[in-house]
Amino acid sequence: MQATRSILGLAACLGLALSCSEGGDIVGSIQATAPNIETSRSNDSAYQSRRYKFLDTIDYESLRDFVVSIESIEESDQARQNSKLASVSQKDGAFIPHVLPIAAGTEVEWPNRDEIYHNVFSMSEVRPFDLGMYKSEDDPKRLVFDKPGQVDVFCAIHSQMHCIVLVLPNAYFSKSDRRGRFEIKDVPPGSYRLKAWHERLPSKYLDIEVPEQGDLEIDIVMGLLDLPKI
């Protein structure tokens, strides 16, 4: 009996070691930095003129909806099977969420939560479509996105309604939270190219090495400085 317990204990330890060697999580923070120019209304008298007073400026520090992903990685069969139904609601005259990152092959549902008609369409080369016009009592429309790329989605009735379905080549990605934190879980050890994305900024790429054990912590700063100068 003692020998059996020892064998089981050894197996448990080996199992723990194996699970630890499968890699770890990529965690960190991401934020944007403003261009080297003063755009504050309070410090620029030109913004007080009638021509510019309704012109909005970007608060780079308040930007959200960053997406961090691994460009190329071999997914396990289990990871492929874990793709679930995603959803973008039409609520209070807006698409919620504004940015939806998904793995290629994911089906997205488009429920109308308002009492008025909405429409959902895209002219994107990645996935052009038109779901027509429908109200909340109608069955939600569904659509599969099987090709990676950015799909800008609009409502043909309400011009201010816009969202982005960011279709990624695999399930190793993370959308930042309100504090700018992100986490890509259970990444196998190895060398990868990490991509940071935001709709208003040029994408940023980093070469990373995920260790066999422990987490990889990365802090990312994005900005227009990543664009080539002409």
Coordinates of C-alpha atoms in Angstrom, one line a residue:
M1 CA 0.0 0.0 0.0
Q2 CA 2.8 2.4 0.9
A3 CA 4.5 1.6 -2.4
T4 CA 1.3 2.4 -4.3
R5 CA 0.9 5.7 -2.5
S6 CA 4.5 6.6 -3.4
I7 CA 3.9 5.8 -7.1
L8 CA 0.7 7.9 -7.1
G9 CA 2.5 10.7 -5.4
L10 CA 5.3 10.6 -7.9
A11 CA 2.8 10.6 -10.7
A12 CA 1.1 13.6 -9.3
C13 CA 4.4 15.4 -9.0
L14 CA 5.3 14.5 -12.5
G15 CA 1.9 15.7 -13.7
L16 CA 2.4 19.0 -11.9
A17 CA 5.7 19.4 -13.5
L18 CA 4.3 18.6 -16.9
S19 CA 1.5 21.2 -16.5
C20 CA 4.0 23.8 -15.4
S21 CA 6.2 23.1 -18.5
E22 CA 3.3 23.8 -20.8
G23 CA 4.0 27.5 -20.6
G24 CA 2.3 30.4 -18.9
D25 CA 0.3 33.6 -19.2
I26 CA 1.3 36.8 -21.0
V27 CA 0.2 39.6 -18.8
G28 CA 0.8 43.3 -18.8
S29 CA -0.5 46.8 -19.5
I30 CA -1.1 48.8 -22.6
Q31 CA -1.6 52.5 -23.1
A32 CA -1.3 55.2 -25.8
T33 CA 0.9 58.2 -25.9
A34 CA 0.0 61.6 -27.5
P35 CA 1.9 63.1 -30.4
N36 CA 4.5 65.7 -29.5
I37 CA 2.1 68.6 -30.0
E38 CA 0.0 70.7 -27.7
T39 CA -3.7 70.1 -28.5
S40 CA -5.3 71.2 -25.2
R41 CA -8.2 73.6 -25.7
S42 CA -7.3 75.5 -22.6
N43 CA -3.7 76.2 -23.8
D44 CA -4.6 77.1 -27.5
S45 CA -6.6 80.2 -28.1
A46 CA -7.4 79.0 -31.7
Y47 CA -9.8 76.4 -30.3
Q48 CA -11.9 79.2 -28.9
S49 CA -12.8 80.5 -32.4
R50 CA -16.1 79.7 -34.0
R51 CA -14.4 77.6 -36.7
Y52 CA -12.9 75.1 -34.2
K53 CA -14.9 75.2 -31.0
F54 CA -16.9 72.1 -32.0
L55 CA -13.8 70.2 -33.1
D56 CA -13.1 67.3 -30.8
T57 CA -9.5 66.4 -29.8
I58 CA -8.3 63.0 -28.8
D59 CA -7.5 62.2 -25.2
Y60 CA -4.9 59.6 -25.8
E61 CA -4.7 58.6 -22.1
S62 CA -8.3 57.7 -22.1
L63 CA -8.2 55.4 -25.1
R64 CA -9.5 51.9 -24.4
D65 CA -10.3 48.7 -26.4
F66 CA -6.7 47.7 -27.1
V67 CA -6.3 44.1 -28.4
V68 CA -3.1 42.1 -27.9
S69 CA -2.6 38.9 -29.9
I70 CA -0.1 36.3 -31.0
E71 CA 0.2 36.4 -34.8
S72 CA 1.2 32.8 -35.4
I73 CA 0.9 29.8 -33.1
E74 CA -0.2 26.2 -33.5
E75 CA -3.5 25.7 -31.6
S76 CA -4.4 22.5 -29.9
D77 CA -7.6 20.7 -30.9
Q78 CA -9.1 21.7 -27.6
A79 CA -8.4 25.4 -28.2
R80 CA -10.1 25.2 -31.5
Q81 CA -13.2 23.5 -30.0
N82 CA -13.4 26.2 -27.2
S83 CA -14.6 28.9 -29.6
K84 CA -18.0 30.0 -28.4
L85 CA -20.8 32.1 -29.8
A86 CA -20.0 35.8 -29.5
S87 CA -22.5 38.6 -29.4
V88 CA -22.8 42.3 -30.3
S89 CA -26.0 44.0 -29.1
Q90 CA -27.7 47.0 -30.6
K91 CA -28.6 48.9 -27.4
D92 CA -29.5 52.6 -26.8
G93 CA -28.5 53.5 -30.4
A94 CA -25.0 51.9 -30.2
F95 CA -23.2 48.6 -30.9
I96 CA -22.1 47.0 -27.6
P97 CA -19.2 46.2 -27.4
H98 CA -17.6 48.7 -29.7
V99 CA -14.7 46.3 -30.4
L100 CA -15.2 42.5 -30.5
P101 CA -12.0 40.4 -31.0
I102 CA -12.7 36.8 -32.0
A103 CA -10.9 33.8 -33.5
A104 CA -11.6 33.0 -37.1
G105 CA -14.5 30.6 -37.4
T106 CA -16.5 32.2 -34.6
E107 CA -20.2 32.8 -35.0
V108 CA -21.5 36.2 -33.9
E109 CA -25.0 37.0 -32.9
W110 CA -26.5 40.5 -33.4
P111 CA -29.5 41.0 -31.1
N112 CA -31.5 44.2 -31.3
R113 CA -32.2 45.4 -27.7
D114 CA -34.0 48.6 -28.8
E115 CA -37.6 49.3 -29.5
I116 CA -36.7 50.7 -33.0
Y117 CA -35.5 49.2 -36.2
H118 CA -31.7 48.7 -36.6
N119 CA -29.6 47.4 -39.5
V120 CA -26.3 45.6 -39.5
F121 CA -24.0 45.8 -42.5
S122 CA -20.4 45.9 -43.6
M123 CA -18.5 46.7 -46.8
S124 CA -15.3 45.2 -45.5
E125 CA -13.4 43.0 -48.0
V126 CA -12.8 40.5 -45.2
R127 CA -16.6 39.9 -44.7
P128 CA -19.1 42.0 -46.6
F129 CA -22.7 41.4 -45.5
D130 CA -26.1 43.0 -44.9
L131 CA -28.4 41.5 -42.2
G132 CA -31.3 43.7 -43.1
M133 CA -33.5 45.7 -40.8
Y134 CA -35.1 44.1 -37.7
K135 CA -36.6 45.0 -34.3
S136 CA -36.1 43.5 -30.8
E137 CA -39.0 41.0 -31.2
D138 CA -37.3 39.5 -34.3
D139 CA -34.9 36.6 -33.9
P140 CA -31.3 37.8 -33.7
K141 CA -29.3 37.4 -36.8
R142 CA -26.1 35.3 -36.8
L143 CA -23.0 35.3 -38.9
V144 CA -19.8 33.3 -39.0
F145 CA -16.5 35.2 -39.5
D146 CA -14.0 32.7 -41.0
K147 CA -11.3 35.0 -42.4
P148 CA -8.9 37.1 -40.3
G149 CA -9.0 40.8 -40.6
Q150 CA -10.8 44.0 -39.5
V151 CA -14.5 44.2 -40.2
D152 CA -16.1 47.6 -39.7
V153 CA -19.8 47.3 -39.1
F154 CA -22.4 50.0 -39.4
C155 CA -26.2 50.6 -39.2
A156 CA -27.8 51.9 -42.5
I157 CA -30.4 53.8 -40.5
H158 CA -28.2 55.5 -37.8
S159 CA -25.0 57.0 -39.1
Q160 CA -23.3 57.3 -35.6
M161 CA -23.5 53.5 -35.0
H162 CA -20.2 51.8 -35.7
C163 CA -18.3 48.8 -34.3
I164 CA -15.4 46.6 -35.2
V165 CA -15.2 42.9 -35.3
L166 CA -11.5 42.1 -35.2
V167 CA -11.1 38.5 -36.6
L168 CA -7.8 37.0 -35.4
P169 CA -6.1 33.8 -36.7
N170 CA -6.2 32.0 -33.4
A171 CA -7.7 32.2 -29.9
Y172 CA -4.5 33.5 -28.2
F173 CA -5.6 37.1 -27.7
S174 CA -6.8 39.5 -25.0
K175 CA -8.8 42.7 -25.0
S176 CA -7.6 45.3 -22.5
D177 CA -9.8 46.1 -19.5
R178 CA -10.6 49.6 -18.2
R179 CA -7.3 49.9 -16.5
G180 CA -5.4 48.9 -19.7
R181 CA -4.5 45.4 -18.3
F182 CA -4.5 42.4 -20.6
E183 CA -3.8 38.6 -20.1
I184 CA -3.3 35.9 -22.7
K185 CA -3.6 32.6 -20.8
D186 CA -2.0 29.2 -21.2
V187 CA 0.5 30.1 -24.0
P188 CA 2.9 27.2 -24.9
P189 CA 6.5 28.0 -24.4
G190 CA 8.3 29.3 -27.4
S191 CA 9.2 32.4 -29.5
Y192 CA 6.3 34.5 -30.9
R193 CA 5.5 37.8 -32.5
L194 CA 3.1 39.8 -30.4
K195 CA 0.8 42.3 -32.0
A196 CA -0.8 45.3 -30.2
W197 CA -3.8 46.8 -32.0
H198 CA -6.0 49.9 -31.6
E199 CA -8.4 51.3 -34.2
R200 CA -6.8 54.8 -34.1
L201 CA -3.2 53.9 -33.9
P202 CA -0.7 52.0 -36.0
S203 CA -0.2 48.4 -34.8
K204 CA 2.9 47.6 -32.8
Y205 CA 4.8 44.3 -33.0
L206 CA 7.1 42.8 -30.4
D207 CA 9.2 39.6 -30.5
I208 CA 8.7 37.7 -27.3
E209 CA 9.8 34.5 -25.6
V210 CA 7.4 32.6 -23.4
P211 CA 9.2 30.6 -20.7
E212 CA 8.4 27.0 -19.8
Q213 CA 7.3 28.1 -16.4
G214 CA 6.0 31.3 -15.0
D215 CA 4.3 34.4 -16.6
L216 CA 5.7 36.8 -19.1
E217 CA 5.0 40.5 -18.1
I218 CA 5.0 43.2 -20.8
D219 CA 4.1 46.8 -20.7
I220 CA 3.3 48.3 -24.1
V221 CA 3.1 51.9 -25.2
M222 CA 1.5 52.7 -28.6
G223 CA 1.5 55.9 -30.6
L224 CA 1.9 57.7 -33.9
L225 CA 5.7 57.5 -33.5
D226 CA 5.4 54.0 -34.8
L227 CA 4.5 55.3 -38.2
P228 CA 7.4 55.8 -40.7
K229 CA 8.4 59.4 -41.2
I230 CA 8.3 60.8 -44.8

